[in-house]
XYZ file of C-alpha atoms in Angstrom:
293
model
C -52.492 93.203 50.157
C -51.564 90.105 51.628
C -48.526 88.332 51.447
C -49.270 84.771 52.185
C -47.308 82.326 50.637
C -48.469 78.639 50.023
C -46.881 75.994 51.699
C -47.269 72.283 50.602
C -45.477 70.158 52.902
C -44.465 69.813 56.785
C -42.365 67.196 58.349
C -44.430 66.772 61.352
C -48.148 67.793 60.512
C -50.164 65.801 58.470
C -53.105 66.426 56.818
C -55.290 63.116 57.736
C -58.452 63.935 56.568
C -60.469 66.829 54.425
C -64.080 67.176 55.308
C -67.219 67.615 52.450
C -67.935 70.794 52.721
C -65.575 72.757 55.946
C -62.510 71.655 57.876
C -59.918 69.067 57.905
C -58.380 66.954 60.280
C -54.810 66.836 61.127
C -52.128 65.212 62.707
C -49.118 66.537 65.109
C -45.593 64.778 65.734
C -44.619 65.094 69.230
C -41.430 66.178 68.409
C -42.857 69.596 66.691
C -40.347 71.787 68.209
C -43.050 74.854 66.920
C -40.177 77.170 65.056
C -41.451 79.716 62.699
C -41.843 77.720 59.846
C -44.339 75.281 62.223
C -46.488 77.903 63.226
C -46.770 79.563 59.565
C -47.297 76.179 58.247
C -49.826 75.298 61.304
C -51.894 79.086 60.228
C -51.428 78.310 56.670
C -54.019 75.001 57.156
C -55.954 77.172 59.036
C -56.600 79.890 57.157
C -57.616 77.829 54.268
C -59.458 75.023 55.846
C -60.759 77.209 58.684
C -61.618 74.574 61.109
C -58.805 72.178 62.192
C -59.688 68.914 64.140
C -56.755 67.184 66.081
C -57.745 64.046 68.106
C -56.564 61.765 71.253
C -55.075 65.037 73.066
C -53.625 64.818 76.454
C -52.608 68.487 77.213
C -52.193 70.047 80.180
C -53.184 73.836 80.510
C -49.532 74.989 79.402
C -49.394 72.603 76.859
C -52.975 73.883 75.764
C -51.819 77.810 75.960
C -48.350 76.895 73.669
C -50.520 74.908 70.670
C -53.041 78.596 71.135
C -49.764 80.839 71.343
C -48.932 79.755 67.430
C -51.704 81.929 66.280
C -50.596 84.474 67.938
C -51.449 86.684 71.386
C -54.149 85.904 74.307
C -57.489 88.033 73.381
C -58.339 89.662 76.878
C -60.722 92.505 77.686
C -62.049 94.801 80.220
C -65.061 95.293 82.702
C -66.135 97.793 80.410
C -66.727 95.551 76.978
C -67.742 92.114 79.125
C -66.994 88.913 77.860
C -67.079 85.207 78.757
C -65.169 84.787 81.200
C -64.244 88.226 81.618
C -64.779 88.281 85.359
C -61.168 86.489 86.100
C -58.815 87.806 83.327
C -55.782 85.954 85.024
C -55.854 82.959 82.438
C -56.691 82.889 78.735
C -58.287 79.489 79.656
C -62.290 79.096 79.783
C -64.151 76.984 81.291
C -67.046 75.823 79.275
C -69.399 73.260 80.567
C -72.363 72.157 82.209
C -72.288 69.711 85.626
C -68.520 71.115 85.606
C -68.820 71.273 89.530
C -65.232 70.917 90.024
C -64.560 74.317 88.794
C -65.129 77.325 90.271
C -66.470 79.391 87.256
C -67.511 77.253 84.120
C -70.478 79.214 81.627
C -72.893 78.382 79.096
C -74.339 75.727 80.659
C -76.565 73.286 78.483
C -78.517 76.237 76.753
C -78.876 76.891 72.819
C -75.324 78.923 71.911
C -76.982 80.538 68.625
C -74.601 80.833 65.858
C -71.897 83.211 66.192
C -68.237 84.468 66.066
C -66.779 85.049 68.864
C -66.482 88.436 70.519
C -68.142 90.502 66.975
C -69.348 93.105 69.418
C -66.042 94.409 70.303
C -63.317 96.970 68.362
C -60.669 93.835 67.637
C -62.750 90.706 68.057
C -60.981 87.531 68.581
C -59.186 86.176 65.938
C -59.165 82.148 66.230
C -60.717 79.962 68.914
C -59.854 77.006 70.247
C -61.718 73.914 72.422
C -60.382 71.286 74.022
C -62.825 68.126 75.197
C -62.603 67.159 78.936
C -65.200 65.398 80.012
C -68.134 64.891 77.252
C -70.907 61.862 78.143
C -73.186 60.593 75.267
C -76.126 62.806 74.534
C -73.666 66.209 74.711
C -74.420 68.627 72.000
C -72.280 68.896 69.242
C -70.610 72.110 67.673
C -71.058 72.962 63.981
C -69.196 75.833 62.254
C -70.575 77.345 59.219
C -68.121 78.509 56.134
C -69.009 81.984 56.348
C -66.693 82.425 52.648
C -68.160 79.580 50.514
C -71.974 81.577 52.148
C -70.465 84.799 50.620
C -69.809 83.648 47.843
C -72.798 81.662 47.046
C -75.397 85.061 47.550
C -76.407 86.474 44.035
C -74.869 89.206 42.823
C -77.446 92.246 43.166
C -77.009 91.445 46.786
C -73.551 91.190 47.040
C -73.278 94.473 45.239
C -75.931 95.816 48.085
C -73.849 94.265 51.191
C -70.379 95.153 50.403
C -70.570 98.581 51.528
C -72.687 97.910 54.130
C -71.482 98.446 57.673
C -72.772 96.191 61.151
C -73.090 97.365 64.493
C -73.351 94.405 66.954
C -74.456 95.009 71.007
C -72.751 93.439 73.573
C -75.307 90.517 75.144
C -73.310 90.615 78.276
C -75.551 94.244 79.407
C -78.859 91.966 79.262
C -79.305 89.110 81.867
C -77.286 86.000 81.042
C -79.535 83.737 78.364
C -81.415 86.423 77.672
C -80.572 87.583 74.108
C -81.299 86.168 70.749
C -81.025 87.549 67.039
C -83.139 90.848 67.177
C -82.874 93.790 64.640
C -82.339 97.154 66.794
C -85.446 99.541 66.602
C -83.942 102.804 68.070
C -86.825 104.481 68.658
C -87.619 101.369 71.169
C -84.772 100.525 72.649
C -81.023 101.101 72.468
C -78.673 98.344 74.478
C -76.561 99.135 76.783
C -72.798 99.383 76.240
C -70.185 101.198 73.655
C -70.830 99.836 70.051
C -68.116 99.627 66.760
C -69.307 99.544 63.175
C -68.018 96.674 61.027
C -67.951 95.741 57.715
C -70.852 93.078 56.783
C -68.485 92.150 54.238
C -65.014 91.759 56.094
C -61.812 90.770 54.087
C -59.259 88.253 55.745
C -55.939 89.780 56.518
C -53.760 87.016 55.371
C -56.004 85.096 52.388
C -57.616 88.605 50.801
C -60.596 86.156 50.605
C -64.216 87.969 51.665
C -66.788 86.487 54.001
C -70.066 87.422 55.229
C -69.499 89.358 58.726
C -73.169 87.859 60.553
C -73.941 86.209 63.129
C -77.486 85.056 64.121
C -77.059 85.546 68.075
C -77.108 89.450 68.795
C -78.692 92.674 69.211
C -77.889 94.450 65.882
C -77.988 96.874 63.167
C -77.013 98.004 59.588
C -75.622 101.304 59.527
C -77.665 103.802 56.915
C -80.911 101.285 56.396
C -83.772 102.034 58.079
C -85.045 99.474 60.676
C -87.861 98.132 57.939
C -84.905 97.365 55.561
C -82.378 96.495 57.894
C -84.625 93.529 59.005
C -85.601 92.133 55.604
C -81.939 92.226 55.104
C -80.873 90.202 57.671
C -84.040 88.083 57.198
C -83.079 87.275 53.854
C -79.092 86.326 54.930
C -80.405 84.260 57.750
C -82.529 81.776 55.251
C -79.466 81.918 53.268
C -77.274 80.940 55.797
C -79.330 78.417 56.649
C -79.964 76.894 53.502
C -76.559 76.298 52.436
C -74.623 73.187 52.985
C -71.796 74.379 53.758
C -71.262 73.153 57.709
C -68.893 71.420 59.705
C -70.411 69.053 62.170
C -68.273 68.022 65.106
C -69.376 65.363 67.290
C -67.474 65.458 70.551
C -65.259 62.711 72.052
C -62.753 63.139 75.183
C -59.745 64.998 74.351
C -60.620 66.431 70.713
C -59.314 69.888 70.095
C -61.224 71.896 67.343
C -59.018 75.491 65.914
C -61.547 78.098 64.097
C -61.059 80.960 62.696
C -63.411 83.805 63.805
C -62.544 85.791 60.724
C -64.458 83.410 58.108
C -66.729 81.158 60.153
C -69.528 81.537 62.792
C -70.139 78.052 65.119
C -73.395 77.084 66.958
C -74.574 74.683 69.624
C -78.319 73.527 70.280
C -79.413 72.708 73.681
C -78.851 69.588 75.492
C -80.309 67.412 78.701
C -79.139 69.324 81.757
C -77.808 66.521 83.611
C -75.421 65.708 80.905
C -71.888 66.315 81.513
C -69.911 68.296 78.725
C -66.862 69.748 80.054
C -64.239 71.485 77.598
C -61.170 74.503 77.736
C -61.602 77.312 75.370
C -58.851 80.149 74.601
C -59.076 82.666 72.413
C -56.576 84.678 70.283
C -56.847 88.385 69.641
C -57.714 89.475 66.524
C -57.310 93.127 64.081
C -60.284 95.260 63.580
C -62.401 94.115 60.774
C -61.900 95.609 57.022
């Protein structure tokens, strides 16, 4: 059972602005000296606004890896569960852009990122994410987060009562070439991905807000544990419309030095194609997370 504890007030972060439906916007003093009580009161807005927006940034990468650091540890991984940015584990900082030439490994490019939380294939995915807007020219694709809770809770009840025992197993993309893999129920007698797979709840419960959230993504190789493959894709036909259907969606449009916070746990995040010659450069870091329950 959780133990969180609402807090109402800080002296030097501000909410400045709730959005409709997902996220809010808010504003750091300087002077934060980040004690306990900053970084409970910095995960608190998090956890219940689940997408934080903090503009006109000027960070350098340490600067960047302390503001990360208050959600707690660097997510890393191994050559054996592969990753973005996996291939140099000597920084938590990612390069993610396209015409980043100035960098010798940036990923992602200007393709369709289909929507997502980070890392799902793995034991302990990552917990929170962060970006941070170098370089983005007009005409770069926005991100937009989806409240995987408010999605949850919006599903009828027959099939909430049929998801929440229901377990997922997601496949690493990273074994299939780069670009390569979209949303795709797993037929076993077909094919079975490469790479060591962990069952997680479809229904996973956040560790600090007891609040449940639907555990999908619409990106990956997957699977429900105990349907068969006929089932298992109406299923996750049926929660894909839904997804989809629902309002409930932060839109960010990108400007130089913006720094978007998500939580993994309770939202999934999606970016559509762009112009190739466009430049959108940002820093990502992400924070490791518990195994799902």
């Amino acid at each position: 059972m959780s133990t969180w504890k609402t807090i109402e007030v800080h002296e030097f972060i501000k909410v400045d602005k709730v959005e409709k439906y997902l996220g809010a916007e808010i504003i750091i003093d300087p002077r934060i000296q980040w004690l306990e009580k900053d970084k409970s009161y910095l995960q608190y807005l998090l956890y219940n606004f689940k997408v934080l927006i903090i503009k006109n940034q000027n960070l350098n990468d340490k600067e960047l890896k302390k503001l990360a650091s208050n959600f707690g540890d660097f997510f890393t991984t191994n050559k054996a569960n592969p990753t973005l940015g996996s291939v140099d584990n000597s920084s938590p900082v990612v390069i993610v852009g396209n015409k980043a030439d100035e960098f010798e490994l940036s990923y992602l490019g200007n393709q369709e990122v289909l929507p997502h939380s980070d890392h799902q294939w793995l034991e302990k995915p990552s917990s929170v994410s962060l970006l941070y807007a170098l370089d983005i020219h007009n005409g770069a694709a926005p991100t937009i987060w989806y409240d995987m809770e408010k999605i949850y809770d919006a599903l009828p009840t027959d099939i909430k009562n049929k998801i929440n025992p229901l377990k997922i197993l997601t496949y690493n993309p990273f074994f299939r070439p780069f670009g390569s893999v979209s949303a795709k129920y797993v037929d076993r007698y077909l094919d079975v991905p490469q790479g060591e797979t962990y069952d997680h709840p479809l229904v996973r419960t956040h560790p600090f807000t007891d609040r449940k959230s639907l555990y999908l993504h619409k990106a990956y190789e997957m699977e429900f544990i105990g349907l068969s493959v006929k089932e298992g894709k109406q299923l996750m036909k049926f929660l894909h419309k839904h997804i989809e259907e629902l309002p409930f969606k932060y839109v960010h449009q990108w400007k130089n030095n913006d720094i978007v916070i998500w939580d993994n746990r309770s939202t999934i995040h999606y970016r559509p194609t762009f112009n190739e010659n466009i430049r959108r450069v940002l820093k990502r870091i992400s924070i490791a997370g518990e195994k799902p329950f």
